[in-house]
């Protein structure tokens, strides 16, 4: 079949510019309507979830709820005081392990190995191994970190269900996040800062510590705050490493229960659904505050750096 | 073609048969030249002929690029720089870059950064160094009331003088400048040139410039670099700036300074 080219040419010639424009405008309007609709639905759904949890949750929140410990058992009675404390302990412990390790790894990868990257030697292989692992780990479902933590820390190292087991497992969970955000932050530090420092006769470490890290600090802090959020929100990992004791942990080897775990246990094992919502409401508020903190701190930093 | 008119002056840096390669690519071809002490030596030449590469050899900044390989010697005050620790060398040989690169710190911290890195902790001594360096860089009067302000809040010309002050604060003997005024407006440029003129009393200055008038105005000696299709950057002619500009010996130099190429 031979197409008649002259036909399509003729067809071209009869296009009415006014009609054509109106048609294209219509297409655009329909597309915009869809985009707006999608946006409105998404925002409405989110607001509904947050609104539902917070408004229902706040019904049970009062000073007593915050300051008494869970009664345990299937009744769901009591408050959440110990779970708040446990959450704080676990956040501090996890980040005390993960932040130095993660930042150190990123500094090693960005500052000390550029000359080896892609090279066929030991350091070159090591770096590509770290990069690949970090990428894979960042996408692994969190329960797998939990199983790993259970196998290695809880069972093999005999740390039992404890803050320490959970902190180590939590550190594994947030390590990829900290490494990645720190790496990105380090990569945005201009070469001219590094050269400026070295040209003054500083050692490489002085350059890293006194110029590069401070310049990358907003990005690094963002990564750390995101990790805090991750630990606060995590259930799967701690379900199999922290145990579930509602008592206040006495030491690193005590079992415990974070707020998120408490929500999970209340919802799955008791009939105190209202208290689960109350605890969730507090979790949501904390996450919102953390995000605000990221925004404010990065704005403060950029203000300071630009000197305005 | 090497013509050491200034043989009677004390030599600060002596370059002997120096070659530099970026991997397989040769960027500098057999350079030999003496740089006189307490003088301003300008390096001119078309872009890409290796001027930056050449001065970055003096403080071994090229070594930050892993593929770089050098041959030949560079002697600073009788010592081969490749036998000095680069960290120690860079204290003696300071550098000012093409684009002002103050750190995202206060003006005070920018200047105190070098001395601190070299071990000075006493606040009073640091304050003295900061003031002295800013005065030497003719920036003191403009910033003395705002030392806590960020270095990045200054104008381009002020930033470059801040970077000069920062380099002076570690008391180097040689200051390398790679087109220090190329990112600045004419007024700021003139200020930098006046400043450089004052600095030569205490320092040996090597300055790369793309600007012929600047070389003619602001230097005592001039090195003219060039390259050819099959030849890496090489030194065509060197000598007193007045001689190079009024009576160049090489035809290429003559063509270049009269603006016929480059
Ligand atoms: N990092 C590098 N890797 C490879 N080649 C480079 C590098 N830096 C510069 N060169 C090459 O070396 C030559 C000299 O460059 P440069 O010293 O910057 O010249 P100039 O400062 O005179 O313009 C150029 O051909 C440039 O492409
Ligand atoms: Mg250059």
Coordinates of C-alpha atoms and ligand atoms in Angstrom, one line a residue:
Chain A
X1 CA 0.0 0.0 0.0
X2 CA 1.4 3.3 -1.0
X3 CA 0.5 6.2 1.0
X4 CA -0.6 9.3 -0.8
X5 CA 1.8 11.9 0.3
X6 CA 0.0 14.7 -1.5
X7 CA -3.1 13.9 0.6
X8 CA -1.5 14.6 3.9
X9 CA -0.1 17.8 2.4
X10 CA -3.5 18.9 1.4
X11 CA -4.7 18.0 4.9
X12 CA -2.0 20.2 6.3
X13 CA -3.1 23.1 4.2
X14 CA -6.7 23.1 5.5
X15 CA -5.7 23.4 9.2
X16 CA -7.6 26.3 10.7
X17 CA -5.2 28.1 13.0
X18 CA -8.0 29.4 15.3
X19 CA -9.6 26.0 15.7
X20 CA -6.2 24.4 16.1
X21 CA -5.3 26.8 18.9
X22 CA -8.6 26.2 20.6
X23 CA -8.1 22.4 20.4
X24 CA -4.6 22.6 21.9
X25 CA -5.8 24.9 24.6
X26 CA -8.5 22.5 25.5
X27 CA -6.0 19.6 25.7
X28 CA -4.0 21.8 28.1
X29 CA -7.0 22.6 30.2
X30 CA -7.9 18.9 30.5
X31 CA -4.4 18.0 31.5
X32 CA -4.2 20.8 34.1
X33 CA -7.5 19.7 35.5
X34 CA -6.2 16.2 35.9
X35 CA -3.0 17.4 37.6
X36 CA -4.9 19.6 40.0
X37 CA -7.3 16.9 40.8
X38 CA -4.5 14.4 41.5
X39 CA -2.8 17.0 43.7
X40 CA -6.0 17.7 45.6
X41 CA -6.8 14.1 46.1
X42 CA -3.3 13.3 47.4
X43 CA -3.3 16.3 49.8
X44 CA -6.8 15.6 51.0
X45 CA -6.0 12.0 51.7
X46 CA -2.9 12.9 53.7
X47 CA -4.7 15.6 55.6
X48 CA -7.5 13.2 56.3
X49 CA -5.1 10.6 57.7
X50 CA -3.3 13.1 59.8
X51 CA -6.5 14.9 60.9
X52 CA -8.2 11.6 61.8
X53 CA -5.3 10.3 63.9
X54 CA -4.6 13.6 65.5
X55 CA -8.2 14.6 66.3
X56 CA -9.1 11.2 67.6
X57 CA -5.8 10.7 69.3
X58 CA -5.9 13.9 71.2
X59 CA -9.1 12.7 73.0
X60 CA -7.0 10.4 75.1
X61 CA -3.9 12.6 75.5
X62 CA -3.6 14.3 78.9
X63 CA -0.9 14.6 81.5
X64 CA -1.7 11.3 83.0
X65 CA -1.4 9.5 79.7
X66 CA 2.0 11.0 79.1
X67 CA 3.4 10.3 82.6
X68 CA 2.1 6.8 83.5
X69 CA 3.6 3.7 82.1
X70 CA 1.6 1.1 80.2
X71 CA -0.1 -1.4 82.4
X72 CA 0.7 -4.3 80.1
X73 CA -1.4 -7.3 79.3
X74 CA -4.3 -7.2 76.9
X75 CA -6.2 -4.5 78.7
X76 CA -4.2 -1.7 77.1
X77 CA -4.6 0.3 80.2
X78 CA -2.1 2.9 81.4
X79 CA -0.1 5.6 79.6
X80 CA 3.0 5.8 77.5
X81 CA 5.7 7.3 79.7
X82 CA 8.2 4.5 79.4
X83 CA 7.8 4.2 75.7
X84 CA 8.7 7.9 75.3
X85 CA 11.8 7.4 77.3
X86 CA 12.7 4.2 75.5
X87 CA 12.3 5.9 72.1
X88 CA 14.6 8.7 73.2
X89 CA 17.2 6.3 74.5
X90 CA 17.1 4.3 71.3
X91 CA 17.3 7.3 69.1
X92 CA 20.4 8.5 71.0
X93 CA 22.0 5.1 71.0
X94 CA 21.3 4.4 67.3
X95 CA 22.7 7.7 66.2
X96 CA 25.7 7.5 68.5
X97 CA 26.6 4.4 66.6
X98 CA 25.5 5.2 63.1
X99 CA 26.4 8.9 62.8
X100 CA 30.2 8.6 63.4
X101 CA 30.4 5.4 61.3
X102 CA 28.2 6.8 58.4
X103 CA 29.9 10.2 58.3
X104 CA 33.3 8.6 58.5
X105 CA 32.5 6.2 55.7
X106 CA 31.3 9.1 53.5
X107 CA 34.3 11.2 54.2
X108 CA 36.5 8.2 53.4
X109 CA 34.7 7.7 50.1
X110 CA 34.6 11.3 49.0
X111 CA 37.8 12.8 50.4
X112 CA 40.3 10.0 50.5
X113 CA 39.6 7.8 47.6
X114 CA 38.9 10.0 44.6
X115 CA 42.2 9.1 43.1
X116 CA 41.5 5.4 43.5
X117 CA 37.8 5.4 42.3
X118 CA 37.4 3.2 39.3
X119 CA 40.9 1.9 39.5
X120 CA 41.7 -1.8 39.5
X121 CA 43.4 -2.0 42.8
X122 CA 42.5 -2.9 46.4
X123 CA 41.1 0.6 47.4
X124 CA 39.3 0.9 44.1
X125 CA 37.5 -2.4 44.6
X126 CA 36.8 -1.5 48.2
X127 CA 35.1 1.7 47.3
X128 CA 32.9 0.2 44.6
X129 CA 32.0 -2.5 47.0
X130 CA 31.0 0.1 49.7
X131 CA 29.0 2.1 47.1
X132 CA 27.1 -1.0 45.8
X133 CA 26.4 -2.2 49.3
X134 CA 25.1 1.2 50.4
X135 CA 22.8 1.3 47.4
X136 CA 21.5 -2.2 48.0
X137 CA 21.0 -1.7 51.7
X138 CA 19.1 1.5 51.2
X139 CA 16.5 -0.4 49.3
X140 CA 16.2 -3.5 51.6
X141 CA 13.0 -3.9 53.6
X142 CA 13.5 -3.0 57.2
X143 CA 12.4 -6.4 58.5
X144 CA 15.5 -7.9 56.9
X145 CA 17.7 -5.6 59.1
X146 CA 15.6 -6.9 62.0
X147 CA 16.2 -10.5 61.1
X148 CA 19.9 -9.8 60.7
X149 CA 20.0 -8.0 64.0
X150 CA 18.1 -10.9 65.6
X151 CA 20.5 -13.5 64.2
X152 CA 23.7 -11.6 64.9
X153 CA 23.2 -9.4 68.0
X154 CA 20.3 -11.0 69.8
X155 CA 21.3 -14.7 69.3
X156 CA 24.9 -15.0 68.2
X157 CA 26.4 -12.2 70.3
X158 CA 23.9 -13.1 73.1
X159 CA 22.9 -9.5 73.6
X160 CA 19.3 -10.7 74.0
X161 CA 16.3 -8.5 73.3
X162 CA 17.8 -5.3 74.4
X163 CA 18.4 -1.6 73.8
X164 CA 21.9 -2.6 72.6
X165 CA 20.7 -5.2 70.1
X166 CA 18.1 -2.7 68.8
X167 CA 20.5 0.2 68.7
X168 CA 23.0 -1.8 66.6
X169 CA 20.3 -3.1 64.3
X170 CA 18.8 0.4 64.0
X171 CA 22.3 1.7 63.2
X172 CA 22.5 -0.8 60.3
X173 CA 19.1 0.4 59.2
X174 CA 20.0 4.2 59.0
X175 CA 23.6 3.8 58.0
X176 CA 22.9 3.8 54.3
X177 CA 20.8 6.9 54.7
X178 CA 23.5 8.8 56.6
X179 CA 26.3 7.7 54.2
X180 CA 24.3 8.8 51.2
X181 CA 23.2 12.2 52.6
X182 CA 26.7 12.9 53.9
X183 CA 28.3 11.8 50.6
X184 CA 25.9 14.1 48.7
X185 CA 26.6 17.0 51.1
X186 CA 30.4 16.5 50.7
X187 CA 30.1 16.4 47.0
X188 CA 28.4 19.8 46.9
X189 CA 31.4 21.5 48.7
X190 CA 33.2 23.5 46.0
X191 CA 36.6 22.4 44.9
X192 CA 37.8 25.9 45.4
X193 CA 37.3 25.6 49.2
X194 CA 39.5 22.5 49.3
X195 CA 42.2 24.1 47.1
X196 CA 42.0 27.3 49.2
X197 CA 42.7 25.3 52.3
X198 CA 45.5 23.1 51.0
X199 CA 47.2 26.1 49.4
X200 CA 47.5 27.6 52.9
X201 CA 49.6 24.6 53.9
X202 CA 46.9 22.7 55.8
X203 CA 47.0 19.0 55.9
X204 CA 44.3 17.1 54.2
X205 CA 42.7 16.2 57.5
X206 CA 42.6 19.9 58.5
X207 CA 41.0 20.7 55.2
X208 CA 38.4 18.0 55.8
X209 CA 37.7 18.8 59.4
X210 CA 37.9 22.6 59.3
X211 CA 36.5 23.5 55.9
X212 CA 34.7 20.7 54.2
X213 CA 32.7 19.2 57.1
X214 CA 31.5 22.6 58.3
X215 CA 30.4 23.5 54.8
X216 CA 28.6 20.2 54.4
X217 CA 27.0 20.5 57.8
X218 CA 23.5 21.4 56.7
X219 CA 23.3 18.3 54.5
X220 CA 24.8 16.1 57.2
X221 CA 22.3 17.4 59.8
X222 CA 19.4 16.8 57.4
X223 CA 20.6 13.2 57.1
X224 CA 20.8 12.8 60.8
X225 CA 17.4 14.3 61.5
X226 CA 15.9 12.0 58.8
X227 CA 17.5 9.1 60.6
X228 CA 16.0 10.2 63.9
X229 CA 12.6 10.1 62.1
X230 CA 13.4 6.7 60.7
X231 CA 14.2 5.3 64.2
X232 CA 11.1 6.8 65.8
X233 CA 8.9 5.4 63.1
X234 CA 10.4 2.0 62.8
X235 CA 8.6 -1.1 64.1
X236 CA 9.7 -4.2 62.2
X237 CA 13.4 -4.0 63.2
X238 CA 12.7 -3.3 66.9
X239 CA 9.9 -5.9 67.0
X240 CA 12.5 -8.6 66.7
X241 CA 15.4 -7.0 68.5
X242 CA 14.1 -4.8 71.3
X243 CA 11.6 -7.2 72.8
X244 CA 8.5 -5.5 74.1
X245 CA 8.9 -4.8 77.8
X246 CA 6.8 -1.9 78.8
X247 CA 9.1 -1.2 81.8
X248 CA 11.7 1.5 81.8
X249 CA 15.0 0.1 80.5
X250 CA 17.6 0.0 83.3
X251 CA 20.7 -0.5 81.2
X252 CA 21.8 -1.3 77.7
X253 CA 20.9 -4.9 78.0
X254 CA 17.3 -4.2 79.1
X255 CA 14.4 -4.9 76.8
X256 CA 12.0 -2.0 76.0
X257 CA 9.2 -0.7 73.8
X258 CA 9.3 2.3 71.6
X259 CA 6.2 4.4 70.9
X260 CA 5.8 3.0 67.4
X261 CA 6.1 -0.5 68.8
X262 CA 3.6 0.4 71.4
X263 CA 1.1 1.5 68.8
X264 CA 1.6 -1.8 67.0
X265 CA 1.1 -3.8 70.1
X266 CA -1.9 -1.9 71.3
X267 CA -3.5 -2.2 67.9
X268 CA -2.8 -5.9 67.4
X269 CA -3.1 -7.3 70.9
X270 CA -5.5 -5.1 72.9
X271 CA -8.7 -3.4 72.3
X272 CA -7.3 0.0 73.3
X273 CA -7.5 1.4 69.8
X274 CA -8.0 4.9 71.1
X275 CA -4.7 4.8 72.9
X276 CA -3.0 3.5 69.8
X277 CA -4.3 6.6 68.0
X278 CA -3.2 8.8 70.9
X279 CA 0.3 7.5 70.7
X280 CA 0.2 7.8 66.9
X281 CA -0.9 11.4 67.2
X282 CA 2.2 12.2 69.3
X283 CA 4.4 10.4 66.8
X284 CA 3.0 12.4 64.0
X285 CA 3.5 15.6 65.8
X286 CA 7.1 14.7 66.5
X287 CA 7.8 13.9 62.9
X288 CA 6.2 17.2 61.8
X289 CA 8.4 19.0 64.3
X290 CA 11.5 17.2 63.0
X291 CA 10.7 18.3 59.5
X292 CA 10.3 21.9 60.7
X293 CA 13.7 21.6 62.4
X294 CA 15.3 20.5 59.2
X295 CA 13.8 23.4 57.3
X296 CA 14.8 26.0 59.9
X297 CA 18.3 24.7 60.4
X298 CA 19.1 24.6 56.7
X299 CA 17.7 28.1 56.3
X300 CA 19.8 29.3 59.2
X301 CA 22.9 27.7 57.7
X302 CA 22.4 29.1 54.2
X303 CA 21.8 32.5 55.8
X304 CA 25.1 32.2 57.8
X305 CA 27.0 31.1 54.7
X306 CA 25.8 33.7 52.3
X307 CA 26.5 36.3 54.9
X308 CA 23.2 38.0 54.5
Chain B
X1 CA 65.7 31.2 23.8
X2 CA 66.1 31.7 27.5
X3 CA 67.3 35.1 28.3
X4 CA 68.1 35.8 31.8
X5 CA 68.5 39.6 31.8
X6 CA 68.0 39.7 35.5
X7 CA 70.9 37.5 36.3
X8 CA 72.2 40.1 38.7
X9 CA 69.2 39.8 40.9
X10 CA 68.9 37.2 43.7
X11 CA 67.1 34.1 42.4
X12 CA 64.2 32.9 44.5
X13 CA 62.9 30.0 42.3
X14 CA 65.0 28.2 39.8
X15 CA 63.2 26.0 37.3
X16 CA 65.4 23.4 35.5
X17 CA 64.3 21.4 32.5
X18 CA 60.8 21.1 33.8
X19 CA 58.3 18.9 32.0
X20 CA 54.7 18.1 33.1
X21 CA 52.3 15.5 31.9
X22 CA 48.6 15.0 32.5
X23 CA 48.6 11.3 31.8
X24 CA 49.9 10.9 28.3
X25 CA 49.3 14.6 27.4
X26 CA 52.3 16.8 27.8
X27 CA 51.4 20.3 29.1
X28 CA 54.8 21.8 29.8
X29 CA 57.8 21.3 27.6
X30 CA 61.3 21.6 29.0
X31 CA 61.0 24.9 30.9
X32 CA 64.0 26.5 32.4
X33 CA 63.9 29.9 34.1
X34 CA 65.0 31.8 37.2
X35 CA 62.4 33.8 39.1
X36 CA 64.0 36.8 40.9
X37 CA 63.4 37.5 44.5
X38 CA 61.2 40.4 45.6
X39 CA 60.1 41.2 42.1
X40 CA 56.8 40.8 40.2
X41 CA 57.1 38.2 37.5
X42 CA 54.2 38.1 35.0
X43 CA 53.4 35.1 32.9
X44 CA 51.5 35.8 29.7
X45 CA 50.5 33.7 26.8
X46 CA 47.4 32.4 24.9
X47 CA 44.9 30.4 26.9
X48 CA 45.7 26.7 27.2
X49 CA 49.4 27.1 26.9
X50 CA 50.1 25.9 30.5
X51 CA 50.4 29.1 32.5
X52 CA 48.2 27.8 35.3
X53 CA 49.8 24.4 35.2
X54 CA 53.2 26.1 35.5
X55 CA 52.5 28.2 38.6
X56 CA 50.6 25.4 40.2
X57 CA 53.8 23.4 40.0
X58 CA 55.5 25.9 42.4
X59 CA 53.3 24.8 45.3
X60 CA 52.7 21.3 44.0
X61 CA 49.0 21.8 43.7
X62 CA 49.1 19.8 40.4
X63 CA 49.7 16.7 42.5
X64 CA 46.1 16.8 43.6
X65 CA 45.4 15.5 40.1
X66 CA 46.4 11.8 40.3
X67 CA 47.5 11.5 36.6
X68 CA 50.1 14.3 36.8
X69 CA 53.7 13.4 36.4
X70 CA 56.7 15.8 36.3
X71 CA 60.3 15.7 35.2
X72 CA 63.1 18.2 36.0
X73 CA 63.7 20.3 39.1
X74 CA 62.2 23.3 40.8
X75 CA 64.6 24.9 43.3
X76 CA 63.3 27.2 46.0
X77 CA 66.1 28.9 48.0
X78 CA 68.5 26.2 47.0
X79 CA 66.2 23.3 47.9
X80 CA 64.4 21.0 45.5
X81 CA 60.7 21.5 46.2
X82 CA 60.0 17.9 45.4
X83 CA 62.0 17.0 48.4
X84 CA 60.0 19.3 50.7
X85 CA 56.8 18.0 52.3
X86 CA 54.0 19.7 50.2
X87 CA 52.3 20.9 53.4
X88 CA 55.5 22.7 54.4
X89 CA 56.1 24.0 50.9
X90 CA 52.7 25.5 50.7
X91 CA 53.3 27.5 53.8
X92 CA 56.2 29.1 52.1
X93 CA 54.6 29.4 48.7
X94 CA 51.1 30.9 49.0
X95 CA 48.5 31.1 46.3
X96 CA 45.6 33.4 45.2
X97 CA 43.2 31.8 42.8
X98 CA 41.4 33.1 39.7
X99 CA 38.0 33.3 41.4
X100 CA 37.9 34.7 44.9
X101 CA 37.3 31.7 47.2
X102 CA 36.8 32.9 50.7
X103 CA 35.6 30.1 53.1
X104 CA 32.0 30.3 54.3
X105 CA 33.3 31.7 57.6
X106 CA 33.6 35.2 59.1
X107 CA 36.2 37.6 57.8
X108 CA 38.2 37.1 61.0
X109 CA 38.0 33.3 60.7
X110 CA 39.1 33.4 57.1
X111 CA 42.3 35.1 58.0
X112 CA 42.9 33.3 61.2
X113 CA 42.4 30.0 59.4
X114 CA 45.9 29.5 58.2
X115 CA 47.8 30.6 61.3
X116 CA 45.5 28.4 63.4
X117 CA 46.2 25.5 61.1
X118 CA 49.9 26.1 61.8
X119 CA 49.4 25.9 65.5
X120 CA 48.8 29.4 66.7
X121 CA 46.1 29.3 69.4
X122 CA 46.6 32.5 71.4
X123 CA 43.6 34.8 70.6
X124 CA 45.6 38.0 71.0
X125 CA 48.3 36.9 68.5
X126 CA 45.6 35.8 66.1
X127 CA 44.0 39.2 66.4
X128 CA 47.3 40.9 65.6
X129 CA 47.9 38.7 62.6
X130 CA 44.4 39.4 61.3
X131 CA 44.8 43.1 61.6
X132 CA 48.2 43.1 60.1
X133 CA 47.2 40.9 57.1
X134 CA 44.1 43.0 56.4
X135 CA 46.2 46.2 56.5
X136 CA 48.7 44.7 54.1
X137 CA 45.9 43.7 51.8
X138 CA 44.5 47.3 52.0
X139 CA 41.2 45.9 53.3
X140 CA 41.4 46.8 57.0
X141 CA 39.6 50.2 56.8
X142 CA 36.7 48.7 54.9
X143 CA 36.1 45.7 57.2
X144 CA 37.5 46.6 60.6
X145 CA 34.0 47.1 62.1
X146 CA 32.6 43.9 60.6
X147 CA 35.1 41.2 61.2
X148 CA 32.4 38.8 62.3
X149 CA 30.5 39.2 59.0
X150 CA 30.8 36.3 56.5
X151 CA 33.6 36.6 54.0
X152 CA 31.0 35.8 51.3
X153 CA 29.1 39.0 52.1
X154 CA 31.9 41.1 50.6
X155 CA 32.1 42.4 47.1
X156 CA 34.1 40.5 44.5
X157 CA 37.1 42.8 44.8
X158 CA 37.0 42.8 48.6
X159 CA 36.7 39.0 48.5
X160 CA 39.9 38.8 46.4
X161 CA 41.7 41.1 48.8
X162 CA 40.5 39.0 51.7
X163 CA 42.0 36.0 49.9
X164 CA 45.2 37.8 49.5
X165 CA 45.2 38.7 53.2
X166 CA 44.4 35.1 54.0
X167 CA 47.5 34.0 52.0
X168 CA 49.6 36.7 53.7
X169 CA 48.6 35.6 57.2
X170 CA 50.7 32.5 57.1
X171 CA 53.7 34.6 56.1
X172 CA 54.8 33.0 52.9
X173 CA 57.8 34.1 50.9
X174 CA 56.4 33.6 47.5
X175 CA 52.8 34.4 46.4
X176 CA 51.4 32.8 43.3
X177 CA 48.5 34.6 41.6
X178 CA 46.5 33.0 38.8
X179 CA 44.7 35.7 37.0
X180 CA 43.6 37.3 40.3
X181 CA 41.7 40.1 38.7
X182 CA 40.0 38.3 35.8
X183 CA 36.7 38.1 37.6
X184 CA 36.8 41.7 38.8
X185 CA 35.7 45.1 37.4
X186 CA 38.3 47.6 36.3
X187 CA 38.3 49.6 39.6
X188 CA 38.7 46.6 41.7
X189 CA 41.4 45.4 39.3
X190 CA 43.4 48.6 39.7
X191 CA 43.2 48.2 43.5
X192 CA 44.6 44.7 43.3
X193 CA 47.4 45.9 41.0
X194 CA 48.4 48.7 43.4
X195 CA 48.3 46.2 46.2
X196 CA 50.6 43.7 44.4
X197 CA 53.0 46.6 43.7
X198 CA 53.3 47.2 47.5
X199 CA 53.6 43.5 48.3
X200 CA 56.8 43.0 46.3
X201 CA 58.8 44.7 49.0
X202 CA 58.3 41.7 51.2
X203 CA 57.3 38.9 48.8
X204 CA 58.3 37.3 45.6
X205 CA 55.3 37.5 43.3
X206 CA 54.5 35.3 40.3
X207 CA 51.3 36.4 38.5
X208 CA 49.5 34.9 35.6
X209 CA 47.6 37.4 33.6
X210 CA 45.6 37.3 30.4
X211 CA 45.6 41.0 30.2
X212 CA 48.5 42.6 28.3
X213 CA 48.2 46.0 29.8
X214 CA 48.2 44.5 33.3
X215 CA 51.4 42.7 32.6
X216 CA 53.0 45.8 31.2
X217 CA 51.8 48.0 34.0
X218 CA 52.2 45.8 37.0
X219 CA 55.3 43.6 36.5
X220 CA 59.0 43.8 36.5
X221 CA 59.7 40.7 34.5
X222 CA 57.6 38.9 32.0
X223 CA 57.6 35.3 30.7
X224 CA 55.9 34.6 27.5
X225 CA 54.5 31.1 27.1
X226 CA 53.1 29.6 23.9
X227 CA 52.2 26.3 22.5
X228 CA 52.0 24.8 19.0
X229 CA 50.0 22.1 17.5
X230 CA 52.7 19.5 18.1
X231 CA 54.4 21.1 21.0
X232 CA 53.3 21.4 24.7
X233 CA 53.4 24.8 26.5
X234 CA 56.9 26.2 26.3
X235 CA 58.7 29.4 27.2
X236 CA 59.2 31.6 24.2
X237 CA 60.9 34.6 25.7
X238 CA 61.6 36.1 29.1
X239 CA 63.1 39.3 30.3
X240 CA 62.5 42.7 31.8
X241 CA 58.9 43.7 31.2
X242 CA 60.0 46.9 29.6
X243 CA 62.2 45.0 27.2
X244 CA 59.6 42.4 26.3
X245 CA 57.0 45.1 25.6
X246 CA 59.2 47.6 23.7
X247 CA 61.7 45.4 22.1
X248 CA 60.7 41.7 21.9
X249 CA 63.3 39.5 20.4
X250 CA 61.0 36.8 19.2
X251 CA 58.5 37.4 16.4
X252 CA 55.8 35.4 18.2
X253 CA 56.2 37.6 21.3
X254 CA 55.8 40.7 19.1
X255 CA 52.7 39.3 17.5
X256 CA 51.2 38.3 20.8
X257 CA 51.7 41.6 22.6
X258 CA 50.5 43.6 19.7
X259 CA 47.3 41.5 19.9
X260 CA 47.7 39.7 16.6
X261 CA 46.9 36.3 18.2
X262 CA 46.0 34.7 21.5
Ligands
LIG1 N1 43.4 18.4 35.1 C1 43.8 18.4 33.8 N2 43.8 17.2 33.1 C2 44.2 17.1 31.8 N3 44.6 18.2 31.1 C3 44.6 19.4 31.7 C4 44.2 19.5 33.1 N4 44.3 20.8 33.4 C5 44.8 21.4 32.3 N5 45.0 20.6 31.3 C6 45.5 20.9 29.9 O1 46.8 21.4 30.0 C7 46.9 22.5 29.1 C8 47.3 23.8 29.9 O2 46.2 24.2 30.7 P1 46.4 25.5 31.7 O3 47.6 25.3 32.5 O4 45.1 25.6 32.4 O5 46.5 26.6 30.6 P2 46.4 28.2 30.8 O6 46.3 28.5 32.3 O7 47.6 28.8 30.2 O8 45.1 28.6 30.1 C9 45.6 22.7 28.4 O9 45.7 22.0 27.2 C10 44.6 22.0 29.3 O10 43.6 21.4 28.5
LIG2 MG1 44.7 29.4 33.5

